[in-house]
Amino acid sequence: MTTNSSSKGLSVKPSYDDDNVFARILRGDLPCQKIYEDEFALAFYDINPQAPVHVLVIPKGQYISFSDFSSTASSNEIAGFIRAVGSVAGKLGVEEPGYRLLANTGLDSHQEVQHFHIHLFAGKPLGPMLTR
Ligand code: AMP
């Protein structure tokens, strides 16, 4: 008897939506306020800033979320992306007095755009991590 993932109750990995807003920015179909770009990553200002500095860093590859990226990207892509995030912080000059990184992943986190991204917040004391 053959089995498939649904008959076993396993979840099926959703496929990457090539029309998500960050895919369109990467293709150059939509504009962005670019801060940094290299072979692994693109960084640009968030369109709806939640802090004086609010930047998004996205990998060039098609990854839906942090879970997807961390489990399926190559070590080279992961290292390159993380280094790019550090370069963005350096370029923005926010290492002192500091900044916050955040990656929403999945429904409970309210991840809206289904292309993995890291938010970088800075420019004021950022307060406690989550509202209680
Ligand atoms: P998340 O809820 O973690 O998926 O965050 C998605 C972020 O993308 C939000 O902070 C939006 O303001 C931001 N965003 C959506 N569209 C654009 C766009 N065209 N350019 C820049 N940022 C965007």
Coordinates of N, CA and C and ligand atoms in Angstrom, one line a residue:
M1 N 0.8 -1.2 0.0 CA 0.0 0.0 0.0 C 0.9 1.2 0.0
T2 N 0.5 2.2 -0.8 CA 1.3 3.5 -0.8 C 0.7 4.4 0.2
T3 N 1.5 5.2 0.7 CA 1.1 6.2 1.7 C 1.5 7.6 1.1
N4 N 0.8 8.6 1.5 CA 1.4 9.9 1.2 C 1.3 10.8 2.5
S5 N 1.8 12.0 2.4 CA 1.9 12.8 3.6 C 0.6 13.1 4.2
S6 N -0.5 13.3 3.4 CA -1.8 13.6 4.0 C -2.4 12.4 4.7
S7 N -2.2 11.2 4.2 CA -2.8 10.1 4.8 C -2.1 9.8 6.2
K8 N -0.9 10.3 6.3 CA -0.2 10.1 7.6 C -0.4 11.3 8.5
G9 N -1.1 12.3 8.0 CA -1.3 13.5 8.8 C -0.1 14.4 8.9
L10 N 0.8 14.3 8.1 CA 2.0 15.2 8.1 C 1.7 16.4 7.3
S11 N 2.3 17.5 7.7 CA 2.0 18.8 7.0 C 2.8 18.8 5.7
V12 N 2.3 19.4 4.7 CA 2.9 19.5 3.4 C 3.5 20.9 3.4
K13 N 4.8 21.0 3.0 CA 5.5 22.3 2.9 C 4.8 23.2 1.9
P14 N 4.4 24.4 2.2 CA 3.8 25.3 1.2 C 4.8 25.7 0.2
S15 N 4.4 26.0 -1.0 CA 5.3 26.4 -2.1 C 5.5 27.9 -2.0
Y16 N 6.7 28.3 -2.5 CA 7.0 29.7 -2.5 C 6.2 30.4 -3.6
D17 N 5.6 31.6 -3.1 CA 4.8 32.4 -4.0 C 5.7 33.4 -4.7
D18 N 5.9 33.2 -6.0 CA 6.8 34.1 -6.8 C 6.3 35.5 -6.9
D19 N 5.0 35.7 -6.5 CA 4.4 37.1 -6.7 C 4.4 37.9 -5.4
N20 N 5.0 37.3 -4.3 CA 5.0 38.1 -3.1 C 5.8 39.4 -3.3
V21 N 5.5 40.4 -2.4 CA 6.0 41.7 -2.6 C 7.6 41.8 -2.6
F22 N 8.2 40.9 -1.8 CA 9.7 41.0 -1.8 C 10.3 40.3 -3.0
A23 N 9.6 39.3 -3.6 CA 10.1 38.7 -4.8 C 10.0 39.7 -5.9
R24 N 9.0 40.5 -5.9 CA 8.8 41.5 -6.9 C 9.9 42.6 -6.8
I25 N 10.2 43.0 -5.5 CA 11.3 43.9 -5.3 C 12.6 43.4 -5.8
L26 N 12.9 42.1 -5.5 CA 14.1 41.5 -6.0 C 14.2 41.4 -7.5
R27 N 13.1 41.2 -8.2 CA 13.1 41.2 -9.6 C 13.2 42.6 -10.2
G28 N 13.0 43.6 -9.4 CA 13.0 45.0 -9.9 C 11.7 45.4 -10.4
D29 N 10.6 44.6 -10.2 CA 9.3 45.0 -10.6 C 8.6 46.1 -9.7
L30 N 9.1 46.2 -8.5 CA 8.7 47.2 -7.5 C 9.9 47.9 -7.0
P31 N 9.7 49.2 -6.7 CA 10.9 50.0 -6.2 C 11.1 49.7 -4.7
C32 N 12.3 50.0 -4.3 CA 12.6 50.0 -2.8 C 13.6 51.0 -2.5
Q33 N 13.7 51.4 -1.3 CA 14.7 52.4 -0.9 C 15.9 51.6 -0.4
K34 N 16.8 51.2 -1.3 CA 17.9 50.3 -1.1 C 19.0 50.9 -0.2
I35 N 19.4 50.0 0.7 CA 20.5 50.4 1.6 C 21.8 49.7 1.3
Y36 N 21.6 48.4 0.9 CA 22.8 47.5 0.8 C 22.3 46.3 -0.2
E37 N 23.3 45.8 -0.9 CA 23.0 44.7 -1.7 C 24.4 43.9 -2.0
D38 N 24.3 42.6 -1.9 CA 25.4 41.8 -2.3 C 24.9 40.5 -2.9
E39 N 25.7 39.5 -3.2 CA 25.2 38.3 -3.9 C 24.2 37.5 -3.0
F40 N 24.2 37.7 -1.7 CA 23.3 36.9 -0.8 C 22.0 37.7 -0.4
A41 N 22.1 39.0 -0.3 CA 21.1 39.8 0.4 C 20.8 41.1 -0.2
L42 N 19.6 41.6 0.1 CA 19.2 42.9 -0.3 C 18.6 43.6 1.0
A43 N 18.9 44.8 1.3 CA 18.4 45.5 2.4 C 17.8 46.8 2.0
F44 N 16.6 47.1 2.5 CA 15.9 48.4 2.1 C 15.0 48.8 3.3
Y45 N 14.6 50.1 3.3 CA 13.8 50.6 4.4 C 12.4 50.1 4.3
D46 N 11.8 49.7 5.5 CA 10.4 49.3 5.6 C 9.5 50.4 5.2
I47 N 8.5 50.1 4.4 CA 7.5 51.1 3.9 C 6.6 51.7 5.0
N48 N 6.6 51.0 6.1 CA 5.7 51.4 7.3 C 6.5 51.3 8.5
P49 N 7.5 52.3 8.7 CA 8.5 52.1 9.8 C 7.9 52.1 11.2
Q50 N 8.4 51.2 12.0 CA 7.9 51.0 13.4 C 8.9 51.6 14.4
A51 N 10.0 52.2 13.9 CA 11.1 52.8 14.7 C 11.7 53.8 13.8
P52 N 12.5 54.8 14.4 CA 13.2 55.8 13.5 C 14.0 55.1 12.4
V53 N 14.7 54.0 12.7 CA 15.3 53.2 11.7 C 14.6 51.8 11.7
H54 N 14.1 51.5 10.5 CA 13.4 50.2 10.4 C 13.7 49.7 9.0
V55 N 14.6 48.7 8.9 CA 15.1 48.2 7.7 C 14.8 46.7 7.6
L56 N 14.6 46.2 6.4 CA 14.4 44.8 6.1 C 15.6 44.2 5.4
V57 N 16.0 43.1 5.8 CA 17.1 42.4 5.1 C 16.5 41.1 4.6
I58 N 16.7 40.8 3.3 CA 16.1 39.6 2.7 C 17.1 38.9 1.9
P59 N 17.0 37.5 2.0 CA 18.0 36.7 1.2 C 17.6 36.8 -0.3
K60 N 18.5 36.6 -1.2 CA 18.2 36.6 -2.6 C 17.5 35.4 -3.1
G61 N 17.7 34.3 -2.3 CA 17.1 33.0 -2.7 C 15.6 33.0 -2.3
Q62 N 14.9 32.0 -2.8 CA 13.4 31.9 -2.6 C 13.2 31.1 -1.3
Y63 N 13.1 31.7 -0.2 CA 12.8 31.1 1.1 C 11.6 31.7 1.7
I64 N 10.7 30.9 2.2 CA 9.4 31.4 2.7 C 9.6 32.1 4.1
S65 N 10.4 31.5 4.9 CA 10.4 31.8 6.3 C 11.8 31.5 6.9
F66 N 12.0 31.9 8.1 CA 13.3 31.5 8.8 C 13.4 30.0 8.9
S67 N 12.3 29.3 9.1 CA 12.3 27.8 9.2 C 12.8 27.2 7.9
D68 N 12.2 27.7 6.8 CA 12.6 27.3 5.5 C 14.1 27.6 5.2
F69 N 14.5 28.8 5.5 CA 15.8 29.2 5.2 C 16.8 28.4 6.0
S70 N 16.6 28.3 7.3 CA 17.6 27.6 8.2 C 17.7 26.1 7.9
S71 N 16.6 25.5 7.3 CA 16.7 24.1 7.0 C 17.0 23.8 5.6
T72 N 16.9 24.7 4.7 CA 17.1 24.3 3.3 C 18.2 25.2 2.6
A73 N 18.5 26.3 3.1 CA 19.6 27.1 2.4 C 20.9 26.5 2.6
S74 N 21.9 26.7 1.7 CA 23.2 26.2 1.8 C 23.9 26.9 3.0
S75 N 25.0 26.3 3.5 CA 25.8 27.0 4.5 C 26.4 28.3 4.0
N76 N 26.7 28.3 2.8 CA 27.3 29.5 2.1 C 26.2 30.6 2.1
E77 N 25.0 30.3 1.8 CA 23.9 31.3 1.7 C 23.6 31.8 3.2
I78 N 23.6 30.9 4.1 CA 23.3 31.3 5.5 C 24.4 32.2 6.0
A79 N 25.7 31.8 5.8 CA 26.8 32.6 6.3 C 26.8 34.0 5.6
G80 N 26.5 34.0 4.3 CA 26.5 35.2 3.5 C 25.4 36.1 4.0
F81 N 24.3 35.5 4.2 CA 23.1 36.4 4.6 C 23.4 37.0 6.0
I82 N 23.8 36.2 7.0 CA 24.1 36.7 8.3 C 25.1 37.8 8.3
R83 N 26.2 37.6 7.5 CA 27.2 38.6 7.4 C 26.6 39.9 6.8
A84 N 25.7 39.7 5.8 CA 25.1 40.9 5.2 C 24.3 41.7 6.2
V85 N 23.6 41.0 7.1 CA 22.8 41.7 8.2 C 23.8 42.5 9.0
G86 N 24.9 41.9 9.4 CA 25.9 42.6 10.1 C 26.4 43.8 9.4
S87 N 26.6 43.7 8.1 CA 27.2 44.8 7.3 C 26.1 45.9 7.2
V88 N 24.9 45.6 7.1 CA 23.8 46.6 7.1 C 23.8 47.4 8.4
A89 N 23.9 46.7 9.5 CA 24.0 47.4 10.8 C 25.2 48.3 10.8
G90 N 26.3 47.8 10.3 CA 27.5 48.7 10.3 C 27.3 49.9 9.4
K91 N 26.7 49.7 8.3 CA 26.5 50.7 7.3 C 25.6 51.8 7.9
L92 N 24.6 51.3 8.6 CA 23.6 52.3 9.2 C 24.2 53.0 10.4
G93 N 25.3 52.5 10.9 CA 26.0 53.1 12.1 C 25.2 53.0 13.4
V94 N 24.5 51.8 13.5 CA 23.7 51.6 14.7 C 24.2 50.6 15.7
E95 N 25.5 50.2 15.5 CA 26.0 49.2 16.4 C 26.0 49.7 17.9
E96 N 26.4 51.0 18.0 CA 26.2 51.8 19.2 C 25.2 52.9 18.9
P97 N 24.2 53.1 19.8 CA 23.9 52.4 21.0 C 23.1 51.1 20.9
G98 N 22.9 50.6 19.7 CA 22.4 49.3 19.5 C 21.2 49.2 18.6
Y99 N 20.8 47.9 18.4 CA 19.6 47.7 17.5 C 19.0 46.3 17.8
R100 N 17.8 46.1 17.2 CA 17.1 44.8 17.5 C 16.8 44.2 16.1
L101 N 17.0 42.9 16.1 CA 16.7 42.0 14.9 C 15.5 41.2 15.3
L102 N 14.6 41.0 14.3 CA 13.4 40.3 14.5 C 13.0 39.5 13.2
A103 N 12.6 38.3 13.3 CA 12.1 37.6 12.2 C 10.8 36.9 12.5
N104 N 9.7 37.4 12.0 CA 8.4 36.8 12.2 C 8.4 35.5 11.3
T105 N 7.9 34.5 12.0 CA 7.8 33.2 11.3 C 6.5 32.5 11.5
G106 N 5.7 32.4 10.5 CA 4.4 31.6 10.7 C 3.3 32.5 11.2
L107 N 2.1 31.8 11.3 CA 0.9 32.5 11.7 C 0.9 33.2 13.0
D108 N 1.3 32.6 14.1 CA 1.3 33.2 15.4 C 2.2 34.5 15.4
S109 N 3.1 34.6 14.6 CA 4.0 35.7 14.6 C 3.5 36.9 13.7
H110 N 2.4 36.6 13.0 CA 1.8 37.6 12.0 C 2.8 37.9 10.9
Q111 N 3.5 36.9 10.5 CA 4.4 37.1 9.3 C 3.4 37.4 8.1
E112 N 3.6 38.6 7.5 CA 2.7 39.0 6.4 C 3.3 38.6 5.0
V113 N 4.6 38.9 4.9 CA 5.2 38.6 3.6 C 5.9 37.3 3.6
Q114 N 5.5 36.4 2.6 CA 6.0 35.0 2.6 C 7.3 34.9 1.9
H115 N 8.3 35.8 2.2 CA 9.7 35.7 1.8 C 10.5 36.0 3.0
F116 N 11.3 35.1 3.4 CA 12.0 35.3 4.7 C 12.7 36.7 4.8
H117 N 12.6 37.3 5.9 CA 13.2 38.7 6.1 C 13.5 38.9 7.5
I118 N 14.5 39.7 7.8 CA 14.8 40.1 9.1 C 14.6 41.6 9.2
H119 N 13.8 42.0 10.3 CA 13.6 43.4 10.6 C 14.8 43.9 11.4
L120 N 15.3 45.1 11.1 CA 16.3 45.7 11.9 C 15.7 47.0 12.4
F121 N 15.6 47.1 13.7 CA 15.0 48.3 14.4 C 16.1 49.1 15.1
A122 N 16.1 50.4 15.1 CA 17.1 51.2 15.8 C 16.7 52.6 15.8
G123 N 17.5 53.5 16.5 CA 17.3 54.9 16.5 C 16.6 55.5 17.7
K124 N 16.3 54.6 18.7 CA 15.7 55.1 19.9 C 15.8 53.9 20.9
P125 N 15.7 54.2 22.2 CA 15.6 53.0 23.1 C 14.3 52.2 22.8
L126 N 14.5 50.9 22.5 CA 13.4 50.1 21.9 C 12.5 49.5 23.0
G127 N 12.8 49.6 24.2 CA 11.9 49.1 25.3 C 11.9 47.6 25.3
P128 N 10.9 47.1 26.1 CA 10.9 45.6 26.3 C 10.5 44.9 25.0
M129 N 10.9 43.7 24.9 CA 10.8 43.0 23.6 C 9.3 42.8 23.1
L130 N 8.4 42.5 24.1 CA 7.0 42.2 23.7 C 6.1 43.0 24.6
T131 N 5.0 43.5 24.1 CA 4.0 44.1 24.9 C 3.3 42.9 25.7
R132 N 3.2 43.2 27.0 CA 2.5 42.1 27.8 C 1.0 42.3 27.8
Ligands
AMP1 P1 6.2 40.8 8.4 O1 4.9 41.0 9.2 O2 7.3 40.3 9.4 O3 6.0 39.8 7.3 O4 6.7 42.2 7.9 C1 6.5 42.6 6.6 C2 7.0 44.0 6.5 O5 7.1 44.3 5.1 C3 6.1 45.0 7.1 O6 6.8 45.7 8.2 C4 5.7 45.9 6.0 O7 5.6 47.3 6.3 C5 6.8 45.7 5.0 N1 6.5 46.0 3.6 C6 5.5 45.5 2.9 N2 5.5 45.9 1.6 C7 6.7 46.7 1.5 C8 7.4 47.4 0.5 N3 6.8 47.4 -0.8 N4 8.5 48.0 0.7 C9 9.1 48.0 2.0 N5 8.5 47.3 3.0 C10 7.3 46.7 2.8

